[in-house]
């Protein structure tokens, strides 16, 4: 077996172990849920009011075989993608503009800072009055929920960039658009995707709440309807669906961010006393020069 094959096999074993550990933790949580609800445990929390895992699984299977579940799923995902994509584009553009222009900061900053603390779900009455249809109002709520996390993270990421990179582009004859494309956007990408990850999670919270209040279809609307008819197994089906959808979309955003920031050095968790498995080759190739008492390298001493 070659050295490359041994290294690949060595990396695969810990990865499989981590996946097994995650699956085991989920299985334990489901087992505890089933035990507490099947035995009607009422110590302080009233688990006797909860449906069992078997009841939820049975209701889930029934929903999967019907058309309403897939209609609700499609509507919720469409609302999320529409609002989130609008928030991603406008949030990044506005964040860069506010961070790079004092005039834009003076004109837009006060308005944005006043509106930003208002919870997006509190804007449901405004959306009902402002838009001619509930569908547009729900998309507006989703957009508002994701817009401000993206805006704030982009603004901070752009302002944190080292000015020497911009000065280097200017020295080589580059203009504003060249700086934006070569320095600002690539340098701010990690912060931008941090805001996008937060924004997609907040969007799911708000779109479900908006569907409960003013929706006609969607996972949130169906979950609320199940609650009103005391179908608690259906409520948990909606909760599980929301959790899985939120996890999938957040994972997709994170994977896209990793793909677009491949140039960043990656670190992995290293337990105490163990050697790191991954080393940045570019950093390892740079020789370390000894320093004098004054902290300067030998070749820089006069």
C-alpha positions as protocol buffer text, in pm:
chain_id: "A"
residue {
  index: 1
  type: UNK
  ca { x: 0 y: 0 z: 0 }
}
residue {
  index: 2
  type: UNK
  ca { x: 143 y: 335 z: -105 }
}
residue {
  index: 3
  type: UNK
  ca { x: 188 y: 630 z: 130 }
}
residue {
  index: 4
  type: UNK
  ca { x: -89 y: 820 z: -46 }
}
residue {
  index: 5
  type: UNK
  ca { x: -334 y: 533 z: -2 }
}
residue {
  index: 6
  type: UNK
  ca { x: -244 y: 499 z: 368 }
}
residue {
  index: 7
  type: UNK
  ca { x: -299 y: 872 z: 422 }
}
residue {
  index: 8
  type: UNK
  ca { x: -633 y: 859 z: 244 }
}
residue {
  index: 9
  type: UNK
  ca { x: -738 y: 557 z: 448 }
}
residue {
  index: 10
  type: UNK
  ca { x: -625 y: 730 z: 769 }
}
residue {
  index: 11
  type: UNK
  ca { x: -839 y: 1032 z: 692 }
}
residue {
  index: 12
  type: UNK
  ca { x: -1140 y: 817 z: 607 }
}
residue {
  index: 13
  type: UNK
  ca { x: -1150 y: 626 z: 937 }
}
residue {
  index: 14
  type: UNK
  ca { x: -1189 y: 933 z: 1164 }
}
residue {
  index: 15
  type: UNK
  ca { x: -1445 y: 1078 z: 924 }
}
residue {
  index: 16
  type: UNK
  ca { x: -1654 y: 760 z: 938 }
}
residue {
  index: 17
  type: UNK
  ca { x: -1621 y: 764 z: 1316 }
}
residue {
  index: 18
  type: UNK
  ca { x: -1753 y: 1119 z: 1334 }
}
residue {
  index: 19
  type: UNK
  ca { x: -2051 y: 1031 z: 1114 }
}
residue {
  index: 20
  type: UNK
  ca { x: -2122 y: 728 z: 1331 }
}
residue {
  index: 21
  type: UNK
  ca { x: -2104 y: 945 z: 1642 }
}
residue {
  index: 22
  type: UNK
  ca { x: -2349 y: 1196 z: 1495 }
}
residue {
  index: 23
  type: UNK
  ca { x: -2591 y: 921 z: 1395 }
}
residue {
  index: 24
  type: UNK
  ca { x: -2563 y: 770 z: 1742 }
}
residue {
  index: 25
  type: UNK
  ca { x: -2640 y: 1104 z: 1910 }
}
residue {
  index: 26
  type: UNK
  ca { x: -2952 y: 1144 z: 1695 }
}
residue {
  index: 27
  type: UNK
  ca { x: -3059 y: 788 z: 1770 }
}
residue {
  index: 28
  type: UNK
  ca { x: -3014 y: 845 z: 2145 }
}
residue {
  index: 29
  type: UNK
  ca { x: -3222 y: 1163 z: 2130 }
}
residue {
  index: 30
  type: UNK
  ca { x: -3502 y: 982 z: 1948 }
}
residue {
  index: 31
  type: UNK
  ca { x: -3481 y: 694 z: 2193 }
}
residue {
  index: 32
  type: UNK
  ca { x: -3513 y: 927 z: 2493 }
}
residue {
  index: 33
  type: UNK
  ca { x: -3809 y: 1099 z: 2326 }
}
residue {
  index: 34
  type: UNK
  ca { x: -3981 y: 765 z: 2262 }
}
residue {
  index: 35
  type: UNK
  ca { x: -3916 y: 647 z: 2618 }
}
residue {
  index: 36
  type: UNK
  ca { x: -4044 y: 963 z: 2787 }
}
residue {
  index: 37
  type: UNK
  ca { x: -4359 y: 988 z: 2576 }
}
residue {
  index: 38
  type: UNK
  ca { x: -4449 y: 618 z: 2574 }
}
residue {
  index: 39
  type: UNK
  ca { x: -4421 y: 599 z: 2954 }
}
residue {
  index: 40
  type: UNK
  ca { x: -4620 y: 926 z: 3000 }
}
residue {
  index: 41
  type: UNK
  ca { x: -4350 y: 1080 z: 3217 }
}
residue {
  index: 42
  type: UNK
  ca { x: -4478 y: 1389 z: 3402 }
}
residue {
  index: 43
  type: UNK
  ca { x: -4211 y: 1506 z: 3642 }
}
residue {
  index: 44
  type: UNK
  ca { x: -4209 y: 1877 z: 3568 }
}
residue {
  index: 45
  type: UNK
  ca { x: -4230 y: 1877 z: 3188 }
}
residue {
  index: 46
  type: UNK
  ca { x: -4549 y: 1710 z: 3066 }
}
residue {
  index: 47
  type: UNK
  ca { x: -4420 y: 1454 z: 2819 }
}
residue {
  index: 48
  type: UNK
  ca { x: -4755 y: 1275 z: 2835 }
}
residue {
  index: 49
  type: UNK
  ca { x: -4892 y: 1551 z: 2610 }
}
residue {
  index: 50
  type: UNK
  ca { x: -4634 y: 1477 z: 2341 }
}
residue {
  index: 51
  type: UNK
  ca { x: -4684 y: 1227 z: 2058 }
}
residue {
  index: 52
  type: UNK
  ca { x: -4441 y: 939 z: 2047 }
}
residue {
  index: 53
  type: UNK
  ca { x: -4175 y: 899 z: 1780 }
}
residue {
  index: 54
  type: UNK
  ca { x: -4381 y: 617 z: 1630 }
}
residue {
  index: 55
  type: UNK
  ca { x: -4688 y: 842 z: 1605 }
}
residue {
  index: 56
  type: UNK
  ca { x: -4489 y: 1117 z: 1433 }
}
residue {
  index: 57
  type: UNK
  ca { x: -4328 y: 868 z: 1194 }
}
residue {
  index: 58
  type: UNK
  ca { x: -4669 y: 723 z: 1106 }
}
residue {
  index: 59
  type: UNK
  ca { x: -4816 y: 1067 z: 1040 }
}
residue {
  index: 60
  type: UNK
  ca { x: -4507 y: 1164 z: 841 }
}
residue {
  index: 61
  type: UNK
  ca { x: -4547 y: 860 z: 616 }
}
residue {
  index: 62
  type: UNK
  ca { x: -4913 y: 948 z: 558 }
}
residue {
  index: 63
  type: UNK
  ca { x: -4824 y: 1307 z: 466 }
}
residue {
  index: 64
  type: UNK
  ca { x: -4556 y: 1195 z: 222 }
}
residue {
  index: 65
  type: UNK
  ca { x: -4810 y: 992 z: 28 }
}
residue {
  index: 66
  type: UNK
  ca { x: -5046 y: 1289 z: -18 }
}
residue {
  index: 67
  type: UNK
  ca { x: -5020 y: 1595 z: -247 }
}
residue {
  index: 68
  type: UNK
  ca { x: -5070 y: 1863 z: 21 }
}
residue {
  index: 69
  type: UNK
  ca { x: -4734 y: 1800 z: 187 }
}
residue {
  index: 70
  type: UNK
  ca { x: -4540 y: 1853 z: -136 }
}
residue {
  index: 71
  type: UNK
  ca { x: -4745 y: 2161 z: -222 }
}
residue {
  index: 72
  type: UNK
  ca { x: -4667 y: 2313 z: 117 }
}
residue {
  index: 73
  type: UNK
  ca { x: -4301 y: 2220 z: 79 }
}
residue {
  index: 74
  type: UNK
  ca { x: -4276 y: 2378 z: -265 }
}
residue {
  index: 75
  type: UNK
  ca { x: -4446 y: 2699 z: -154 }
}
residue {
  index: 76
  type: UNK
  ca { x: -4223 y: 2744 z: 152 }
}
residue {
  index: 77
  type: UNK
  ca { x: -3901 y: 2672 z: -40 }
}
residue {
  index: 78
  type: UNK
  ca { x: -4005 y: 2910 z: -321 }
}
residue {
  index: 79
  type: UNK
  ca { x: -4074 y: 3189 z: -70 }
}
residue {
  index: 80
  type: UNK
  ca { x: -3744 y: 3130 z: 106 }
}
residue {
  index: 81
  type: UNK
  ca { x: -3535 y: 3123 z: -211 }
}
residue {
  index: 82
  type: UNK
  ca { x: -3701 y: 3433 z: -355 }
}
residue {
  index: 83
  type: UNK
  ca { x: -3666 y: 3643 z: -42 }
}
residue {
  index: 84
  type: UNK
  ca { x: -3321 y: 3515 z: 46 }
}
residue {
  index: 85
  type: UNK
  ca { x: -3173 y: 3570 z: -300 }
}
residue {
  index: 86
  type: UNK
  ca { x: -3308 y: 3925 z: -306 }
}
residue {
  index: 87
  type: UNK
  ca { x: -3164 y: 3985 z: 40 }
}
residue {
  index: 88
  type: UNK
  ca { x: -2827 y: 3839 z: -62 }
}
residue {
  index: 89
  type: UNK
  ca { x: -2792 y: 4064 z: -367 }
}
residue {
  index: 90
  type: UNK
  ca { x: -2924 y: 4384 z: -210 }
}
residue {
  index: 91
  type: UNK
  ca { x: -2764 y: 4319 z: 128 }
}
residue {
  index: 92
  type: UNK
  ca { x: -2416 y: 4271 z: -19 }
}
residue {
  index: 93
  type: UNK
  ca { x: -2454 y: 4570 z: -252 }
}
residue {
  index: 94
  type: UNK
  ca { x: -2582 y: 4797 z: 24 }
}
residue {
  index: 95
  type: UNK
  ca { x: -2318 y: 4678 z: 271 }
}
residue {
  index: 96
  type: UNK
  ca { x: -2035 y: 4748 z: 26 }
}
residue {
  index: 97
  type: UNK
  ca { x: -2184 y: 5087 z: -63 }
}
residue {
  index: 98
  type: UNK
  ca { x: -2225 y: 5196 z: 300 }
}
residue {
  index: 99
  type: UNK
  ca { x: -1875 y: 5074 z: 391 }
}
residue {
  index: 100
  type: UNK
  ca { x: -1705 y: 5243 z: 94 }
}
residue {
  index: 101
  type: UNK
  ca { x: -1897 y: 5571 z: 67 }
}
residue {
  index: 102
  type: UNK
  ca { x: -1935 y: 5830 z: 341 }
}
residue {
  index: 103
  type: UNK
  ca { x: -2223 y: 5990 z: 153 }
}
residue {
  index: 104
  type: UNK
  ca { x: -2411 y: 5659 z: 137 }
}
residue {
  index: 105
  type: UNK
  ca { x: -2342 y: 5600 z: 504 }
}
residue {
  index: 106
  type: UNK
  ca { x: -2481 y: 5942 z: 596 }
}
residue {
  index: 107
  type: UNK
  ca { x: -2791 y: 5900 z: 377 }
}
residue {
  index: 108
  type: UNK
  ca { x: -2875 y: 5534 z: 438 }
}
residue {
  index: 109
  type: UNK
  ca { x: -2712 y: 5463 z: 774 }
}
residue {
  index: 110
  type: UNK
  ca { x: -2966 y: 5635 z: 1002 }
}
residue {
  index: 111
  type: UNK
  ca { x: -3265 y: 5478 z: 827 }
}
residue {
  index: 112
  type: UNK
  ca { x: -3110 y: 5130 z: 828 }
}
residue {
  index: 113
  type: UNK
  ca { x: -3010 y: 5149 z: 1192 }
}
residue {
  index: 114
  type: UNK
  ca { x: -3360 y: 5255 z: 1297 }
}
residue {
  index: 115
  type: UNK
  ca { x: -3531 y: 4978 z: 1099 }
}
residue {
  index: 116
  type: UNK
  ca { x: -3277 y: 4703 z: 1176 }
}
residue {
  index: 117
  type: UNK
  ca { x: -3380 y: 4635 z: 1541 }
}
residue {
  index: 118
  type: UNK
  ca { x: -3746 y: 4584 z: 1441 }
}
residue {
  index: 119
  type: UNK
  ca { x: -3820 y: 4208 z: 1425 }
}
residue {
  index: 120
  type: UNK
  ca { x: -3917 y: 4100 z: 1076 }
}
residue {
  index: 121
  type: UNK
  ca { x: -4225 y: 3921 z: 1206 }
}
residue {
  index: 122
  type: UNK
  ca { x: -4345 y: 4252 z: 1353 }
}
residue {
  index: 123
  type: UNK
  ca { x: -4365 y: 4382 z: 995 }
}
residue {
  index: 124
  type: UNK
  ca { x: -4646 y: 4139 z: 906 }
}
residue {
  index: 125
  type: UNK
  ca { x: -4918 y: 4409 z: 948 }
}
residue {
  index: 126
  type: UNK
  ca { x: -4710 y: 4643 z: 731 }
}
residue {
  index: 127
  type: UNK
  ca { x: -4677 y: 4373 z: 465 }
}
residue {
  index: 128
  type: UNK
  ca { x: -5051 y: 4304 z: 470 }
}
residue {
  index: 129
  type: UNK
  ca { x: -5126 y: 4674 z: 420 }
}
residue {
  index: 130
  type: UNK
  ca { x: -4847 y: 4738 z: 171 }
}
residue {
  index: 131
  type: UNK
  ca { x: -4869 y: 4446 z: -72 }
}
residue {
  index: 132
  type: UNK
  ca { x: -5176 y: 4339 z: -273 }
}
residue {
  index: 133
  type: UNK
  ca { x: -5133 y: 3967 z: -198 }
}
residue {
  index: 134
  type: UNK
  ca { x: -5025 y: 3755 z: 99 }
}
residue {
  index: 135
  type: UNK
  ca { x: -4765 y: 3582 z: -117 }
}
residue {
  index: 136
  type: UNK
  ca { x: -4576 y: 3904 z: -183 }
}
residue {
  index: 137
  type: UNK
  ca { x: -4604 y: 4000 z: 184 }
}
residue {
  index: 138
  type: UNK
  ca { x: -4449 y: 3671 z: 298 }
}
residue {
  index: 139
  type: UNK
  ca { x: -4161 y: 3712 z: 52 }
}
residue {
  index: 140
  type: UNK
  ca { x: -4110 y: 4064 z: 188 }
}
residue {
  index: 141
  type: UNK
  ca { x: -4091 y: 3930 z: 545 }
}
residue {
  index: 142
  type: UNK
  ca { x: -3838 y: 3668 z: 434 }
}
residue {
  index: 143
  type: UNK
  ca { x: -3634 y: 3930 z: 252 }
}
residue {
  index: 144
  type: UNK
  ca { x: -3631 y: 4165 z: 551 }
}
residue {
  index: 145
  type: UNK
  ca { x: -3523 y: 3886 z: 787 }
}
residue {
  index: 146
  type: UNK
  ca { x: -3216 y: 3798 z: 578 }
}
residue {
  index: 147
  type: UNK
  ca { x: -3129 y: 4147 z: 454 }
}
residue {
  index: 148
  type: UNK
  ca { x: -2992 y: 4299 z: 773 }
}
residue {
  index: 149
  type: UNK
  ca { x: -2761 y: 4011 z: 878 }
}
residue {
  index: 150
  type: UNK
  ca { x: -2611 y: 4015 z: 529 }
}
residue {
  index: 151
  type: UNK
  ca { x: -2584 y: 4394 z: 529 }
}
residue {
  index: 152
  type: UNK
  ca { x: -2414 y: 4417 z: 868 }
}
residue {
  index: 153
  type: UNK
  ca { x: -2168 y: 4132 z: 806 }
}
residue {
  index: 154
  type: UNK
  ca { x: -2075 y: 4272 z: 464 }
}
residue {
  index: 155
  type: UNK
  ca { x: -2022 y: 4620 z: 604 }
}
residue {
  index: 156
  type: UNK
  ca { x: -1795 y: 4495 z: 882 }
}
residue {
  index: 157
  type: UNK
  ca { x: -1603 y: 4265 z: 647 }
}
residue {
  index: 158
  type: UNK
  ca { x: -1534 y: 4544 z: 397 }
}
residue {
  index: 159
  type: UNK
  ca { x: -1423 y: 4788 z: 667 }
}
residue {
  index: 160
  type: UNK
  ca { x: -1188 y: 4527 z: 815 }
}
residue {
  index: 161
  type: UNK
  ca { x: -988 y: 4491 z: 493 }
}
residue {
  index: 162
  type: UNK
  ca { x: -624 y: 4601 z: 511 }
}
residue {
  index: 163
  type: UNK
  ca { x: -574 y: 4924 z: 312 }
}
residue {
  index: 164
  type: UNK
  ca { x: -239 y: 4808 z: 172 }
}
residue {
  index: 165
  type: UNK
  ca { x: -411 y: 4579 z: -80 }
}
residue {
  index: 166
  type: UNK
  ca { x: -613 y: 4867 z: -220 }
}
residue {
  index: 167
  type: UNK
  ca { x: -302 y: 5082 z: -233 }
}
residue {
  index: 168
  type: UNK
  ca { x: -120 y: 4808 z: -424 }
}
residue {
  index: 169
  type: UNK
  ca { x: -393 y: 4798 z: -691 }
}
residue {
  index: 170
  type: UNK
  ca { x: -386 y: 5178 z: -718 }
}
residue {
  index: 171
  type: UNK
  ca { x: -8 y: 5169 z: -758 }
}
residue {
  index: 172
  type: UNK
  ca { x: -43 y: 4927 z: -1050 }
}
residue {
  index: 173
  type: UNK
  ca { x: -292 y: 5160 z: -1220 }
}
residue {
  index: 174
  type: UNK
  ca { x: -616 y: 4995 z: -1119 }
}
residue {
  index: 175
  type: UNK
  ca { x: -937 y: 5193 z: -1077 }
}
residue {
  index: 176
  type: UNK
  ca { x: -1237 y: 5167 z: -845 }
}
residue {
  index: 177
  type: UNK
  ca { x: -1399 y: 4876 z: -1028 }
}
residue {
  index: 178
  type: UNK
  ca { x: -1070 y: 4689 z: -1031 }
}
residue {
  index: 179
  type: UNK
  ca { x: -1036 y: 4740 z: -656 }
}
residue {
  index: 180
  type: UNK
  ca { x: -1392 y: 4623 z: -603 }
}
residue {
  index: 181
  type: UNK
  ca { x: -1346 y: 4308 z: -810 }
}
residue {
  index: 182
  type: UNK
  ca { x: -993 y: 4219 z: -701 }
}
residue {
  index: 183
  type: UNK
  ca { x: -976 y: 4334 z: -339 }
}
residue {
  index: 184
  type: UNK
  ca { x: -1307 y: 4427 z: -179 }
}
residue {
  index: 185
  type: UNK
  ca { x: -1535 y: 4139 z: -280 }
}
residue {
  index: 186
  type: UNK
  ca { x: -1279 y: 3855 z: -253 }
}
residue {
  index: 187
  type: UNK
  ca { x: -1149 y: 3987 z: 78 }
}
residue {
  index: 188
  type: UNK
  ca { x: -1497 y: 4028 z: 225 }
}
residue {
  index: 189
  type: UNK
  ca { x: -1629 y: 3688 z: 109 }
}
residue {
  index: 190
  type: UNK
  ca { x: -1573 y: 3507 z: 444 }
}
residue {
  index: 191
  type: UNK
  ca { x: -1767 y: 3775 z: 630 }
}
residue {
  index: 192
  type: UNK
  ca { x: -2035 y: 3788 z: 362 }
}
residue {
  index: 193
  type: UNK
  ca { x: -2100 y: 3415 z: 384 }
}
residue {
  index: 194
  type: UNK
  ca { x: -2111 y: 3440 z: 761 }
}
residue {
  index: 195
  type: UNK
  ca { x: -2399 y: 3683 z: 722 }
}
residue {
  index: 196
  type: UNK
  ca { x: -2563 y: 3462 z: 461 }
}
residue {
  index: 197
  type: UNK
  ca { x: -2552 y: 3163 z: 696 }
}
residue {
  index: 198
  type: UNK
  ca { x: -2720 y: 3366 z: 970 }
}
residue {
  index: 199
  type: UNK
  ca { x: -2967 y: 3517 z: 723 }
}
residue {
  index: 200
  type: UNK
  ca { x: -3093 y: 3186 z: 587 }
}
residue {
  index: 201
  type: UNK
  ca { x: -3167 y: 3062 z: 939 }
}
residue {
  index: 202
  type: UNK
  ca { x: -3352 y: 3379 z: 1038 }
}
residue {
  index: 203
  type: UNK
  ca { x: -3543 y: 3363 z: 709 }
}
residue {
  index: 204
  type: UNK
  ca { x: -3682 y: 3021 z: 795 }
}
residue {
  index: 205
  type: UNK
  ca { x: -3795 y: 3143 z: 1136 }
}
residue {
  index: 206
  type: UNK
  ca { x: -3977 y: 3441 z: 989 }
}
residue {
  index: 207
  type: UNK
  ca { x: -4129 y: 3271 z: 684 }
}
residue {
  index: 208
  type: UNK
  ca { x: -4284 y: 3001 z: 903 }
}
residue {
  index: 209
  type: UNK
  ca { x: -4424 y: 3266 z: 1138 }
}
residue {
  index: 210
  type: UNK
  ca { x: -4558 y: 3469 z: 845 }
}
residue {
  index: 211
  type: UNK
  ca { x: -4723 y: 3160 z: 697 }
}
residue {
  index: 212
  type: UNK
  ca { x: -4889 y: 3089 z: 1029 }
}
residue {
  index: 213
  type: UNK
  ca { x: -5034 y: 3441 z: 1039 }
}
residue {
  index: 214
  type: UNK
  ca { x: -5125 y: 3522 z: 680 }
}
residue {
  index: 215
  type: UNK
  ca { x: -5040 y: 3225 z: 461 }
}
residue {
  index: 216
  type: UNK
  ca { x: -5271 y: 2993 z: 270 }
}
residue {
  index: 217
  type: UNK
  ca { x: -5020 y: 2719 z: 193 }
}
residue {
  index: 218
  type: UNK
  ca { x: -4680 y: 2631 z: 327 }
}
residue {
  index: 219
  type: UNK
  ca { x: -4520 y: 2430 z: 606 }
}
residue {
  index: 220
  type: UNK
  ca { x: -4592 y: 2698 z: 864 }
}
residue {
  index: 221
  type: UNK
  ca { x: -4956 y: 2728 z: 761 }
}
residue {
  index: 222
  type: UNK
  ca { x: -5006 y: 2351 z: 776 }
}
residue {
  index: 223
  type: UNK
  ca { x: -4834 y: 2329 z: 1115 }
}
residue {
  index: 224
  type: UNK
  ca { x: -5064 y: 2594 z: 1258 }
}
residue {
  index: 225
  type: UNK
  ca { x: -5370 y: 2421 z: 1114 }
}
residue {
  index: 226
  type: UNK
  ca { x: -5264 y: 2095 z: 1279 }
}
residue {
  index: 227
  type: UNK
  ca { x: -5233 y: 2277 z: 1609 }
}
residue {
  index: 228
  type: UNK
  ca { x: -5581 y: 2428 z: 1583 }
}
residue {
  index: 229
  type: UNK
  ca { x: -5736 y: 2083 z: 1527 }
}
residue {
  index: 230
  type: UNK
  ca { x: -5526 y: 1930 z: 1809 }
}
residue {
  index: 231
  type: UNK
  ca { x: -5323 y: 1708 z: 1573 }
}
residue {
  index: 232
  type: UNK
  ca { x: -4999 y: 1720 z: 1766 }
}
residue {
  index: 233
  type: UNK
  ca { x: -4833 y: 1449 z: 1557 }
}
residue {
  index: 234
  type: UNK
  ca { x: -4891 y: 1672 z: 1254 }
}
residue {
  index: 235
  type: UNK
  ca { x: -4738 y: 1965 z: 1441 }
}
residue {
  index: 236
  type: UNK
  ca { x: -4422 y: 1764 z: 1500 }
}
residue {
  index: 237
  type: UNK
  ca { x: -4415 y: 1660 z: 1135 }
}
residue {
  index: 238
  type: UNK
  ca { x: -4409 y: 2029 z: 1046 }
}
residue {
  index: 239
  type: UNK
  ca { x: -4136 y: 2097 z: 1302 }
}
residue {
  index: 240
  type: UNK
  ca { x: -3920 y: 1815 z: 1169 }
}
residue {
  index: 241
  type: UNK
  ca { x: -3974 y: 1935 z: 813 }
}
residue {
  index: 242
  type: UNK
  ca { x: -3873 y: 2289 z: 906 }
}
residue {
  index: 243
  type: UNK
  ca { x: -3563 y: 2162 z: 1084 }
}
residue {
  index: 244
  type: UNK
  ca { x: -3451 y: 1947 z: 792 }
}
residue {
  index: 245
  type: UNK
  ca { x: -3514 y: 2223 z: 537 }
}
residue {
  index: 246
  type: UNK
  ca { x: -3326 y: 2475 z: 748 }
}
residue {
  index: 247
  type: UNK
  ca { x: -3033 y: 2237 z: 788 }
}
residue {
  index: 248
  type: UNK
  ca { x: -3017 y: 2162 z: 415 }
}
residue {
  index: 249
  type: UNK
  ca { x: -3027 y: 2526 z: 309 }
}
residue {
  index: 250
  type: UNK
  ca { x: -2771 y: 2632 z: 572 }
}
residue {
  index: 251
  type: UNK
  ca { x: -2542 y: 2349 z: 463 }
}
residue {
  index: 252
  type: UNK
  ca { x: -2578 y: 2454 z: 100 }
}
residue {
  index: 253
  type: UNK
  ca { x: -2479 y: 2812 z: 185 }
}
residue {
  index: 254
  type: UNK
  ca { x: -2181 y: 2690 z: 388 }
}
residue {
  index: 255
  type: UNK
  ca { x: -2061 y: 2456 z: 111 }
}
residue {
  index: 256
  type: UNK
  ca { x: -2092 y: 2734 z: -146 }
}
residue {
  index: 257
  type: UNK
  ca { x: -1892 y: 2963 z: 81 }
}
residue {
  index: 258
  type: UNK
  ca { x: -1617 y: 2702 z: 118 }
}
residue {
  index: 259
  type: UNK
  ca { x: -1614 y: 2654 z: -258 }
}
residue {
  index: 260
  type: UNK
  ca { x: -1575 y: 3025 z: -329 }
}
residue {
  index: 261
  type: UNK
  ca { x: -1309 y: 3074 z: -60 }
}
residue {
  index: 262
  type: UNK
  ca { x: -1082 y: 2781 z: -146 }
}
residue {
  index: 263
  type: UNK
  ca { x: -784 y: 3015 z: -123 }
}
residue {
  index: 264
  type: UNK
  ca { x: -832 y: 3052 z: 252 }
}
residue {
  index: 265
  type: UNK
  ca { x: -621 y: 2830 z: 482 }
}
residue {
  index: 266
  type: UNK
  ca { x: -834 y: 2559 z: 641 }
}
residue {
  index: 267
  type: UNK
  ca { x: -782 y: 2431 z: 992 }
}
residue {
  index: 268
  type: UNK
  ca { x: -932 y: 2126 z: 1156 }
}
residue {
  index: 269
  type: UNK
  ca { x: -998 y: 2046 z: 1519 }
}
residue {
  index: 270
  type: UNK
  ca { x: -691 y: 1906 z: 1689 }
}
residue {
  index: 271
  type: UNK
  ca { x: -713 y: 1746 z: 2031 }
}
residue {
  index: 272
  type: UNK
  ca { x: -464 y: 1846 z: 2299 }
}
residue {
  index: 273
  type: UNK
  ca { x: -130 y: 1673 z: 2260 }
}
residue {
  index: 274
  type: UNK
  ca { x: -193 y: 1557 z: 1900 }
}
residue {
  index: 275
  type: UNK
  ca { x: -25 y: 1662 z: 1579 }
}
residue {
  index: 276
  type: UNK
  ca { x: -243 y: 1859 z: 1333 }
}
residue {
  index: 277
  type: UNK
  ca { x: -354 y: 1649 z: 1038 }
}
residue {
  index: 278
  type: UNK
  ca { x: -359 y: 1935 z: 789 }
}
residue {
  index: 279
  type: UNK
  ca { x: -85 y: 2189 z: 735 }
}
residue {
  index: 280
  type: UNK
  ca { x: -97 y: 2492 z: 513 }
}
residue {
  index: 281
  type: UNK
  ca { x: 173 y: 2411 z: 258 }
}
residue {
  index: 282
  type: UNK
  ca { x: 225 y: 2773 z: 159 }
}
residue {
  index: 283
  type: UNK
  ca { x: 280 y: 2874 z: 521 }
}
residue {
  index: 284
  type: UNK
  ca { x: 505 y: 2575 z: 587 }
}
residue {
  index: 285
  type: UNK
  ca { x: 724 y: 2661 z: 289 }
}
residue {
  index: 286
  type: UNK
  ca { x: 808 y: 3008 z: 426 }
}
residue {
  index: 287
  type: UNK
  ca { x: 1133 y: 2992 z: 626 }
}
residue {
  index: 288
  type: UNK
  ca { x: 1128 y: 3141 z: 973 }
}
residue {
  index: 289
  type: UNK
  ca { x: 1419 y: 3375 z: 1031 }
}
residue {
  index: 290
  type: UNK
  ca { x: 1567 y: 3401 z: 1378 }
}
residue {
  index: 291
  type: UNK
  ca { x: 1508 y: 3727 z: 1562 }
}
residue {
  index: 292
  type: UNK
  ca { x: 1744 y: 3932 z: 1771 }
}
residue {
  index: 293
  type: UNK
  ca { x: 1678 y: 4076 z: 2112 }
}
residue {
  index: 294
  type: UNK
  ca { x: 1517 y: 4377 z: 1947 }
}
residue {
  index: 295
  type: UNK
  ca { x: 1274 y: 4147 z: 1763 }
}
residue {
  index: 296
  type: UNK
  ca { x: 1411 y: 4219 z: 1410 }
}
residue {
  index: 297
  type: UNK
  ca { x: 1542 y: 3955 z: 1168 }
}
residue {
  index: 298
  type: UNK
  ca { x: 1919 y: 3934 z: 1118 }
}
residue {
  index: 299
  type: UNK
  ca { x: 1905 y: 4040 z: 755 }
}
residue {
  index: 300
  type: UNK
  ca { x: 1725 y: 4363 z: 850 }
}
residue {
  index: 301
  type: UNK
  ca { x: 1980 y: 4479 z: 1103 }
}
residue {
  index: 302
  type: UNK
  ca { x: 2194 y: 4776 z: 1005 }
}
